[in-house]
Coordinates of C-alpha atoms and ligand atoms in Angstrom, one line a residue:
Chain A
X1 CA 8.4 70.1 33.3
X2 CA 6.1 69.3 30.5
X3 CA 7.9 67.8 27.5
X4 CA 6.9 69.3 24.1
X5 CA 5.6 68.6 21.6
X6 CA 2.7 66.8 23.3
X7 CA 1.6 63.7 21.4
X8 CA -2.1 63.3 21.5
X9 CA -2.7 61.5 18.2
X10 CA -2.8 57.9 19.5
X11 CA -5.4 56.8 16.9
X12 CA -2.9 57.4 14.2
X13 CA -0.2 55.5 15.8
X14 CA 1.5 55.0 19.2
X15 CA 4.9 55.1 20.7
X16 CA 6.4 51.6 21.1
X17 CA 6.3 50.7 24.8
X18 CA 9.9 50.1 26.1
X19 CA 8.8 46.7 27.4
X20 CA 7.7 45.8 23.9
X21 CA 11.0 47.0 22.4
X22 CA 13.0 45.0 25.0
X23 CA 11.1 41.9 24.1
X24 CA 11.8 42.4 20.4
X25 CA 15.5 43.3 20.4
X26 CA 17.0 39.8 20.9
X27 CA 15.2 38.7 17.7
X28 CA 17.1 41.1 15.6
X29 CA 20.6 40.4 17.0
X30 CA 21.0 36.9 18.5
X31 CA 17.8 35.0 17.8
X32 CA 17.5 35.9 14.2
X33 CA 16.4 32.6 12.9
X34 CA 13.7 32.0 10.3
X35 CA 10.7 30.5 12.0
X36 CA 10.3 28.2 9.0
X37 CA 13.8 26.6 9.5
X38 CA 13.0 23.2 10.9
X39 CA 16.5 21.8 11.2
X40 CA 18.4 24.0 13.7
X41 CA 18.1 25.8 17.0
X42 CA 17.9 29.2 15.3
X43 CA 14.7 28.2 13.6
X44 CA 13.2 26.5 16.7
X45 CA 13.9 29.5 18.8
X46 CA 12.1 31.7 16.3
X47 CA 9.2 29.3 16.0
X48 CA 8.9 29.2 19.7
X49 CA 8.8 33.0 20.0
X50 CA 6.1 33.1 17.3
X51 CA 4.0 30.5 19.1
X52 CA 4.3 32.4 22.3
X53 CA 3.1 35.6 20.5
X54 CA 0.2 33.7 19.0
X55 CA -0.9 32.7 22.5
X56 CA -0.5 36.2 23.9
X57 CA -2.6 37.6 21.0
X58 CA -5.2 34.9 21.2
X59 CA -5.7 35.5 24.9
X60 CA -6.4 39.2 24.4
X61 CA -9.1 38.7 21.8
X62 CA -11.0 35.5 22.6
X63 CA -9.4 33.3 20.0
X64 CA -7.4 30.1 19.7
X65 CA -3.8 30.5 18.8
X66 CA -4.1 28.7 15.5
X67 CA -6.7 31.2 14.5
X68 CA -4.1 34.0 14.3
X69 CA -2.5 34.6 10.9
X70 CA 0.3 37.2 10.7
X71 CA 0.2 39.9 8.1
X72 CA 2.0 43.2 7.5
X73 CA -0.7 45.2 9.3
X74 CA -4.4 45.9 9.3
X75 CA -4.5 47.2 5.8
X76 CA -3.4 43.9 4.5
X77 CA -5.7 42.0 6.9
X78 CA -8.7 44.0 5.7
X79 CA -7.7 43.3 2.1
X80 CA -7.2 39.6 2.7
X81 CA -10.5 39.3 4.7
X82 CA -12.7 41.0 2.2
X83 CA -11.1 40.0 -1.1
X84 CA -10.3 36.5 0.3
X85 CA -13.9 35.8 1.3
X86 CA -15.5 37.2 -1.8
X87 CA -13.2 35.2 -4.0
X88 CA -13.4 32.0 -2.1
X89 CA -17.2 32.0 -1.8
X90 CA -18.0 33.2 -5.2
X91 CA -20.3 30.3 -5.9
X92 CA -22.4 31.2 -2.9
X93 CA -23.0 34.8 -3.8
X94 CA -21.4 38.1 -4.4
X95 CA -23.0 40.6 -2.1
X96 CA -21.1 42.4 0.7
X97 CA -22.6 44.6 3.5
X98 CA -20.3 47.4 4.9
X99 CA -20.7 50.8 6.4
X100 CA -19.9 54.4 5.2
X101 CA -17.6 55.2 8.1
X102 CA -15.3 52.2 7.7
X103 CA -11.5 52.8 7.3
X104 CA -10.3 53.3 3.7
X105 CA -8.6 49.9 3.8
X106 CA -12.1 48.3 4.0
X107 CA -13.9 50.8 1.7
X108 CA -11.3 50.6 -1.0
X109 CA -11.1 46.8 -0.8
X110 CA -14.9 46.8 -1.4
X111 CA -14.6 49.3 -4.2
X112 CA -11.9 47.2 -5.9
X113 CA -14.2 44.2 -5.8
X114 CA -17.0 46.3 -7.3
X115 CA -14.8 47.6 -10.0
X116 CA -13.6 44.1 -10.9
X117 CA -17.3 43.0 -11.1
X118 CA -16.7 40.5 -8.3
X119 CA -19.1 42.0 -5.8
X120 CA -21.9 44.4 -5.2
X121 CA -21.6 46.3 -1.9
X122 CA -24.2 47.9 0.4
X123 CA -22.7 50.7 2.4
X124 CA -25.0 51.3 5.4
X125 CA -25.4 54.8 6.8
X126 CA -24.9 55.6 10.5
X127 CA -26.9 57.7 12.9
X128 CA -25.9 61.0 14.3
X129 CA -23.6 59.3 16.8
X130 CA -21.9 57.2 14.1
X131 CA -23.5 54.0 15.0
X132 CA -24.8 51.5 12.5
X133 CA -28.2 50.0 13.2
X134 CA -28.1 46.2 13.5
X135 CA -31.7 46.1 12.0
X136 CA -30.4 47.9 9.0
X137 CA -27.7 45.1 8.6
X138 CA -30.5 42.5 8.8
X139 CA -32.6 44.3 6.2
X140 CA -29.7 44.6 3.9
X141 CA -29.1 40.9 3.8
X142 CA -30.0 39.1 0.5
X143 CA -29.7 35.5 -0.5
X144 CA -26.5 36.6 -2.3
X145 CA -24.8 38.1 0.8
X146 CA -21.5 36.4 1.6
X147 CA -19.9 38.9 3.9
X148 CA -20.7 41.6 6.5
X149 CA -17.7 43.9 7.3
X150 CA -18.3 46.4 10.1
X151 CA -15.5 47.8 12.3
X152 CA -15.5 47.4 16.1
X153 CA -14.7 51.1 16.9
X154 CA -14.2 54.0 14.6
X155 CA -10.7 55.6 14.3
X156 CA -12.0 59.2 14.0
X157 CA -14.9 59.5 16.3
X158 CA -14.3 56.5 18.5
X159 CA -17.9 55.2 18.3
X160 CA -18.2 51.5 19.2
X161 CA -20.7 49.6 17.0
X162 CA -23.1 47.0 18.5
X163 CA -20.8 44.2 17.3
X164 CA -22.3 41.3 19.3
X165 CA -25.8 42.1 17.9
X166 CA -24.5 42.1 14.4
X167 CA -22.6 38.9 15.1
X168 CA -25.8 37.3 16.2
X169 CA -27.6 38.3 13.0
X170 CA -24.7 37.0 10.9
X171 CA -24.7 33.7 12.7
X172 CA -28.5 33.4 12.3
X173 CA -28.2 34.0 8.6
X174 CA -25.0 32.0 8.1
X175 CA -23.1 34.9 6.8
X176 CA -19.4 35.5 7.4
X177 CA -18.7 38.5 9.6
X178 CA -15.5 40.4 9.4
X179 CA -14.6 43.1 11.9
X180 CA -11.8 45.7 11.6
X181 CA -10.9 45.7 15.3
X182 CA -7.8 47.8 15.1
X183 CA -8.8 50.6 17.4
X184 CA -10.7 48.4 19.9
X185 CA -8.3 45.6 20.9
X186 CA -6.3 46.4 24.0
X187 CA -8.6 49.4 24.7
X188 CA -11.9 47.8 25.4
X189 CA -12.7 44.1 26.1
X190 CA -12.9 42.2 22.8
X191 CA -13.9 38.6 22.5
X192 CA -14.4 37.5 18.8
X193 CA -15.6 34.0 19.7
X194 CA -18.4 35.4 21.9
X195 CA -19.2 38.3 19.6
X196 CA -19.8 36.0 16.7
X197 CA -17.0 37.6 14.7
X198 CA -15.5 35.2 12.1
X199 CA -12.6 37.3 10.8
X200 CA -10.9 40.3 12.4
X201 CA -8.1 42.7 11.5
X202 CA -5.6 43.9 14.1
X203 CA -2.3 45.8 14.0
X204 CA 0.5 46.3 16.5
X205 CA 1.2 50.0 16.1
X206 CA -2.1 51.2 17.6
X207 CA -1.4 49.3 20.9
X208 CA 2.2 50.5 21.6
X209 CA 3.8 47.9 19.3
X210 CA 5.8 48.4 16.1
X211 CA 4.5 49.4 12.7
X212 CA 4.3 47.0 9.8
X213 CA 3.0 44.0 11.8
X214 CA -0.5 42.9 12.2
X215 CA -2.7 39.8 12.1
X216 CA -6.0 38.5 10.9
X217 CA -8.1 36.3 13.1
X218 CA -9.7 33.5 11.1
X219 CA -12.4 31.5 12.9
X220 CA -11.6 27.7 12.8
X221 CA -14.9 26.3 14.0
X222 CA -18.6 27.2 13.8
X223 CA -18.0 28.0 10.9
X224 CA -14.5 27.2 9.7
X225 CA -13.8 30.2 7.5
X226 CA -11.9 29.8 4.3
X227 CA -10.0 32.5 2.3
X228 CA -8.4 32.8 -1.1
X229 CA -4.9 33.9 -0.3
X230 CA -3.9 37.2 -1.8
X231 CA -0.1 36.5 -1.6
X232 CA 1.3 33.4 -3.3
X233 CA 4.5 31.8 -2.1
X234 CA 5.9 29.3 0.4
X235 CA 2.5 28.6 2.0
X236 CA 3.2 30.1 5.4
X237 CA 0.5 30.7 7.9
X238 CA -1.6 27.6 6.8
X239 CA -1.4 28.8 3.2
X240 CA -3.3 32.0 3.9
X241 CA -0.4 34.4 3.9
X242 CA 2.9 33.4 2.4
X243 CA 6.1 35.2 3.3
X244 CA 8.8 34.7 5.9
X245 CA 7.5 35.7 9.3
X246 CA 8.5 39.0 10.7
X247 CA 9.7 37.4 14.0
X248 CA 10.7 40.6 15.9
X249 CA 7.5 42.3 14.8
X250 CA 5.5 39.3 15.9
X251 CA 7.2 39.2 19.2
X252 CA 6.4 42.9 19.6
X253 CA 2.7 42.4 18.7
X254 CA 2.5 39.5 21.2
X255 CA 4.1 41.5 24.0
X256 CA 1.9 44.6 23.2
X257 CA -1.2 42.4 23.4
X258 CA -0.2 40.9 26.7
X259 CA 0.6 44.3 28.3
X260 CA -2.6 45.9 27.0
X261 CA -4.7 43.0 28.3
X262 CA -3.0 43.2 31.7
X263 CA -3.4 46.9 32.1
X264 CA -6.7 47.4 30.4
X265 CA -9.0 47.8 33.4
X266 CA -7.0 50.5 35.1
X267 CA -5.8 52.1 31.9
X268 CA -9.3 52.4 30.4
X269 CA -10.5 54.1 33.6
X270 CA -7.5 56.5 33.6
X271 CA -8.1 57.4 30.0
X272 CA -11.8 58.0 30.5
X273 CA -10.9 60.3 33.4
X274 CA -8.3 62.3 31.3
X275 CA -10.8 62.5 28.4
X276 CA -13.5 63.8 30.7
X277 CA -11.2 66.3 32.1
X278 CA -10.2 67.5 28.6
X279 CA -13.8 67.7 27.5
X280 CA -15.0 69.5 30.6
X281 CA -12.1 71.9 30.4
X282 CA -12.9 72.8 26.8
X283 CA -16.6 73.2 27.4
X284 CA -15.9 75.4 30.4
X285 CA -13.8 77.8 28.4
X286 CA -15.6 77.8 25.0
X287 CA -19.1 78.1 23.7
X288 CA -20.4 76.5 20.6
X289 CA -18.3 73.4 20.6
X290 CA -19.7 70.0 19.8
X291 CA -18.6 66.4 20.5
X292 CA -18.7 64.2 17.4
X293 CA -19.4 60.5 18.0
X294 CA -21.3 58.6 20.7
X295 CA -21.6 60.1 24.2
X296 CA -21.0 56.8 25.9
X297 CA -20.3 54.0 23.4
X298 CA -16.9 55.4 22.6
X299 CA -13.2 54.5 22.9
X300 CA -11.8 55.6 26.3
X301 CA -9.0 57.7 24.7
X302 CA -11.1 59.4 22.0
X303 CA -12.4 62.9 22.0
X304 CA -13.5 64.4 18.7
X305 CA -14.7 68.0 18.9
X306 CA -15.9 70.6 16.4
X307 CA -15.0 74.1 17.3
X308 CA -17.6 76.1 15.4
X309 CA -16.4 79.0 13.2
X310 CA -12.8 77.9 13.4
X311 CA -11.2 76.0 10.5
X312 CA -9.3 72.9 11.6
X313 CA -6.1 73.3 9.9
X314 CA -5.6 76.8 11.1
X315 CA -6.2 75.6 14.6
X316 CA -3.6 72.8 14.2
X317 CA -1.2 75.4 13.0
X318 CA -1.8 77.5 16.1
X319 CA -1.2 74.6 18.4
X320 CA 1.9 73.5 16.7
X321 CA 3.5 72.0 19.8
X322 CA 0.5 69.6 20.1
X323 CA 0.1 66.6 17.8
X324 CA -3.6 66.0 17.1
X325 CA -5.5 65.6 13.8
X326 CA -8.4 67.3 12.0
X327 CA -11.2 66.3 9.7
X328 CA -10.8 69.6 7.9
X329 CA -10.5 69.5 4.1
X330 CA -7.5 71.8 4.2
X331 CA -5.5 69.1 5.9
X332 CA -6.4 66.4 3.4
X333 CA -4.7 65.8 0.0
X334 CA -8.1 65.7 -1.7
X335 CA -9.4 69.0 -0.1
X336 CA -12.5 67.0 1.1
X337 CA -13.6 67.2 4.7
X338 CA -13.7 63.9 6.7
X339 CA -16.2 61.5 5.2
X340 CA -16.7 60.0 8.7
X341 CA -17.8 63.4 10.2
X342 CA -19.9 64.2 7.2
X343 CA -21.7 60.8 7.6
X344 CA -23.0 62.0 11.0
X345 CA -25.3 64.4 9.1
X346 CA -23.8 67.5 10.7
X347 CA -23.2 70.7 8.7
X348 CA -20.1 70.6 6.5
X349 CA -18.8 73.6 8.2
X350 CA -18.5 71.7 11.5
X351 CA -16.6 68.9 9.7
X352 CA -14.0 71.5 8.7
X353 CA -13.8 72.5 12.3
X354 CA -13.3 69.1 13.8
X355 CA -10.3 68.1 15.9
X356 CA -9.5 64.5 17.0
X357 CA -7.8 64.1 20.3
X358 CA -6.4 60.6 20.8
X359 CA -5.3 60.0 24.4
X360 CA -3.0 57.1 25.1
X361 CA -0.8 55.3 27.6
X362 CA 1.8 58.0 27.8
X363 CA -0.4 61.0 28.2
X364 CA -0.6 62.7 31.6
X365 CA -3.0 65.0 33.4
X366 CA -0.5 67.8 33.1
X367 CA -0.5 67.4 29.3
X368 CA -4.3 67.4 29.3
X369 CA -4.3 70.7 31.2
X370 CA -1.8 72.2 28.9
X371 CA -3.7 71.1 25.8
X372 CA -7.0 72.4 27.2
X373 CA -5.5 75.8 27.8
X374 CA -3.6 76.1 24.6
X375 CA -6.5 75.0 22.4
X376 CA -9.0 77.2 24.2
X377 CA -6.8 80.3 23.7
X378 CA -6.1 79.6 20.1
X379 CA -9.8 78.9 19.3
X380 CA -10.6 82.3 20.9
X381 CA -7.9 84.0 18.9
X382 CA -9.1 82.5 15.7
X383 CA -12.7 83.3 16.4
X384 CA -11.8 86.9 16.7
X385 CA -10.4 86.5 13.2
X386 CA -13.4 84.5 11.9
X387 CA -16.0 86.3 9.7
X388 CA -18.4 83.4 10.6
X389 CA -18.1 84.0 14.3
X390 CA -18.8 87.7 13.8
X391 CA -21.9 87.0 11.7
X392 CA -23.2 84.5 14.1
X393 CA -22.7 86.9 17.0
X394 CA -24.7 89.5 14.9
X395 CA -27.5 87.0 14.8
X396 CA -27.1 86.2 11.1
X397 CA -28.2 82.7 10.2
X398 CA -25.2 81.4 8.3
X399 CA -27.5 79.0 6.4
X400 CA -29.6 81.9 5.1
X401 CA -26.6 83.6 3.5
X402 CA -26.2 83.2 -0.3
X403 CA -22.5 82.3 -0.5
X404 CA -20.9 83.0 -3.8
X405 CA -17.8 80.8 -4.0
Chain B
X1 CA 3.1 69.8 5.5
X2 CA 5.5 72.5 6.6
X3 CA 4.5 76.1 6.3
X4 CA 6.8 78.8 4.9
X5 CA 8.2 81.3 7.4
X6 CA 6.1 84.1 5.9
X7 CA 2.9 82.2 6.3
X8 CA 3.7 81.4 9.9
X9 CA 4.7 85.1 10.5
X10 CA 1.4 86.4 9.1
X11 CA -0.6 83.7 10.9
X12 CA 1.0 84.6 14.2
X13 CA 0.9 88.4 13.7
X14 CA -2.0 89.0 11.3
X15 CA -2.2 92.5 10.0
X16 CA -5.4 94.5 10.1
X17 CA -7.7 92.0 11.6
X18 CA -11.2 93.4 12.2
X19 CA -14.1 95.1 10.7
X20 CA -15.3 98.5 9.6
X21 CA -18.9 99.5 10.1
X22 CA -20.6 98.0 7.0
X23 CA -22.8 101.1 6.5
X24 CA -19.9 103.6 6.2
X25 CA -20.3 105.0 2.7
X26 CA -16.6 104.8 1.9
X27 CA -16.2 101.2 2.8
X28 CA -16.5 98.3 0.3
X29 CA -17.0 94.8 1.7
X30 CA -16.1 91.6 -0.1
X31 CA -17.1 88.3 1.3
X32 CA -15.9 85.3 -0.8
X33 CA -15.9 81.5 -0.3
X34 CA -18.4 79.4 1.6
X35 CA -18.4 77.7 5.0
X36 CA -19.1 74.3 3.6
X37 CA -16.0 74.6 1.5
X38 CA -14.0 75.4 4.6
X39 CA -13.0 78.9 3.6
X40 CA -14.7 82.3 3.9
X41 CA -12.8 85.5 3.5
X42 CA -14.1 88.9 4.4
X43 CA -12.1 91.9 3.1
X44 CA -13.1 95.5 3.7
X45 CA -11.5 98.5 2.0
X46 CA -11.9 102.1 3.1
X47 CA -11.6 104.0 -0.1
X48 CA -11.2 107.8 -0.5
X49 CA -13.1 109.9 -3.0
X50 CA -10.0 109.9 -5.2
X51 CA -10.2 106.1 -5.4
X52 CA -7.2 105.5 -3.2
X53 CA -7.4 102.7 -0.6
X54 CA -6.8 104.3 2.7
X55 CA -7.2 101.3 5.0
X56 CA -8.1 97.7 5.0
X57 CA -9.5 95.0 7.4
X58 CA -10.0 91.3 7.1
X59 CA -11.5 88.3 8.8
X60 CA -10.9 84.8 7.5
X61 CA -12.3 81.4 8.2
X62 CA -9.8 79.1 6.5
X63 CA -6.4 77.4 6.7
X64 CA -3.3 79.2 7.8
X65 CA -2.4 80.0 4.2
X66 CA -5.8 81.6 3.7
X67 CA -5.3 83.7 6.8
X68 CA -1.8 84.7 5.7
X69 CA -3.0 85.5 2.2
X70 CA -5.7 87.9 3.4
X71 CA -3.4 89.5 6.0
X72 CA -0.8 90.1 3.3
X73 CA -3.4 91.5 0.9
X74 CA -4.5 94.1 3.4
X75 CA -0.9 95.4 3.5
X76 CA -0.5 95.2 -0.3
X77 CA -3.6 97.2 -1.2
X78 CA -3.2 100.0 1.2
X79 CA -2.2 103.3 -0.5
X80 CA -3.0 101.8 -3.9
X81 CA -5.6 103.2 -6.3
X82 CA -8.5 100.8 -6.9
X83 CA -7.6 100.6 -10.6
X84 CA -4.3 99.2 -9.6
X85 CA -5.6 97.1 -6.7
X86 CA -8.1 95.4 -9.0
X87 CA -5.3 94.1 -11.2
X88 CA -3.5 92.3 -8.4
X89 CA -3.1 88.6 -9.3
X90 CA -3.0 85.7 -6.9
X91 CA 0.4 84.8 -8.2
X92 CA 1.9 87.8 -6.4
X93 CA 0.5 86.3 -3.1
X94 CA 1.7 82.8 -4.0
X95 CA 5.2 84.2 -4.6
X96 CA 5.4 86.4 -1.5
X97 CA 4.1 83.7 0.8
X98 CA 5.8 80.7 -0.9
X99 CA 2.5 78.8 -1.1
X100 CA 2.6 75.2 -2.3
X101 CA 0.3 74.1 -5.1
X102 CA -2.4 72.8 -2.8
X103 CA -2.7 76.2 -1.3
X104 CA -3.0 78.2 -4.5
X105 CA -6.8 78.4 -4.1
X106 CA -6.4 80.2 -0.8
X107 CA -4.5 83.0 -2.7
X108 CA -7.2 83.0 -5.4
X109 CA -9.7 83.6 -2.7
X110 CA -7.8 86.7 -1.6
X111 CA -7.6 88.0 -5.1
X112 CA -11.4 87.5 -5.5
X113 CA -11.9 89.3 -2.1
X114 CA -10.2 92.4 -3.4
X115 CA -12.3 92.5 -6.5
X116 CA -15.5 91.9 -4.5
X117 CA -14.7 94.6 -2.1
X118 CA -14.0 97.1 -4.8
X119 CA -17.2 96.1 -6.7
X120 CA -19.2 96.6 -3.5
X121 CA -17.7 100.1 -3.0
X122 CA -18.5 101.0 -6.5
X123 CA -22.1 99.8 -6.3
X124 CA -22.6 101.7 -3.1
X125 CA -21.2 104.9 -4.5
X126 CA -23.9 105.2 -7.2
X127 CA -24.5 104.9 -10.9
X128 CA -21.4 106.3 -12.5
X129 CA -19.2 104.0 -10.4
X130 CA -21.4 101.0 -11.0
X131 CA -21.4 101.5 -14.7
X132 CA -17.9 100.2 -14.9
X133 CA -16.6 103.4 -16.6
X134 CA -14.2 104.0 -13.8
X135 CA -14.3 107.8 -13.6
X136 CA -11.5 107.8 -11.1
X137 CA -8.0 107.7 -12.4
X138 CA -4.8 107.0 -10.5
X139 CA -2.9 110.2 -9.9
X140 CA 0.1 110.6 -12.0
X141 CA 3.1 109.8 -9.9
Ligands
PLP501 C1 -9.7 51.3 11.8 C2 -8.4 51.1 11.1 N1 -8.2 50.1 10.2 C3 -7.1 49.9 9.5 C4 -6.0 50.7 9.8 C5 -4.7 50.4 9.0 O1 -3.8 49.7 9.8 P1 -2.3 49.6 9.3 O2 -1.6 50.9 9.5 O3 -1.7 48.5 10.2 O4 -2.2 49.1 7.9 C6 -6.1 51.7 10.7 C7 -5.0 52.6 11.0 O5 -4.3 53.2 10.2 C8 -7.3 51.9 11.4 O6 -7.4 52.9 12.2
FES502 S1 -8.6 77.5 3.0 FE1 -8.6 75.3 2.7 S2 -6.6 75.0 2.0 FE2 -6.6 77.1 2.4

């Protein structure tokens, strides 16, 4: 029997894998030492666990263990990377290159620097698949550029950017390259050393680990990257991030990375298959639906679809035993449709109609079939209720209508 | 955000979904909103010569609250004289459906749809109706 509700929102967060939880539990109850306590076994035990986790994480992402700095999550990592670099290298320049489809943690860190007069930022556009053009990155570089920040894979549309190409340009020009790799690690092969990434943000809760723990990768050689810390205190994590280490969380992040790395080849294949099944099923049953994002350069578990003539929130309401998310304005606090979908240059109406399916480790074929069926039926029902669908069927060009709103 | 029971009920069992033929002389059609704003509401009223709304149909592209607002409005206006229907305020809808503040604009859309449908009916009936003089009066109850 299918268990409901069905969770298919794995880009938002994931369930903690029981293997991860098992690894963490002793660090709450018996091994509760402070990793900074140098004088007793409780501290040593905790420090050992943290070291092991650093190794597990480093192995997944092509890093050395000393290049891993623990934080409270990717929002903090993004802030630390962007503000930390701009502040540290202020004598070298003040220009940052980013992209319009970045996560808010990146965009708002950039905006904060702009507001404070500490940086000017170029936000590069994307093409219709949501990909940033490496040549556009190259052209945007000035002699004042100190940082490029481009994500590995987008959290809404799943598009994977040409990170290695951008890394190469950054190396050539001697500019520090930060990458928000939250959605990519553990899902697709990631090697920061090889890709020329100098700083990267990761978080545990997108890879079946706990919320509130993440890390920043900080390259130690070629070049050695320096940061102005954003948190003052006891000088933990080589002075870059003060604060007593969240040992159980760190153990969880480490275990999550190890499992993800081990299972990635088969799991990625399995997710691609489920995703294809979902996509094919929806296209079979419905006309006028559109995939948002890149057809091939895309996260295995991601499917973002616009169901024309149906507003996203009303669709979510109809499929209330399925957890997915929408780029519709009606679901957002600001009543603005998704800036990521809009950046693809498609009609705003289709942004309101977009649904993000995020398949993950615990989704099954049975769930995919159920979701396909449920979503198709609800889209059909709502289209019967949609004045836009009716007009389109009558051959009226919706763009030619003079809407009075 | 959780929806009120009444919104859910209207969403699951919308009243009077559909369309009348646009060229029927006694039908007034109001289309309000815009696709790029994420909400379009079409309300049609079948209005008798005495100015009484005999029947109503809606189609809505919008959130669940917008669908519920338009569904509720079709029930609300039926049997009412247009002079009365045109005074219906969105606050009535907000109250009936328990709409939270972020969904108030969905009810405003429904109010606008009533006004637009009646205006359309008047326009199509000819000069004296379009003049705004409102020659029809609600019958004394
Ligand atoms: C691309 C991306 N960056 C950053 C974050 C923020 O991560 P966290 O929730 O760990 O702060 C998320 C997820 O919320 C994300 O998807
Ligand atoms: S139509 Fe967008 S919030 Fe109701």
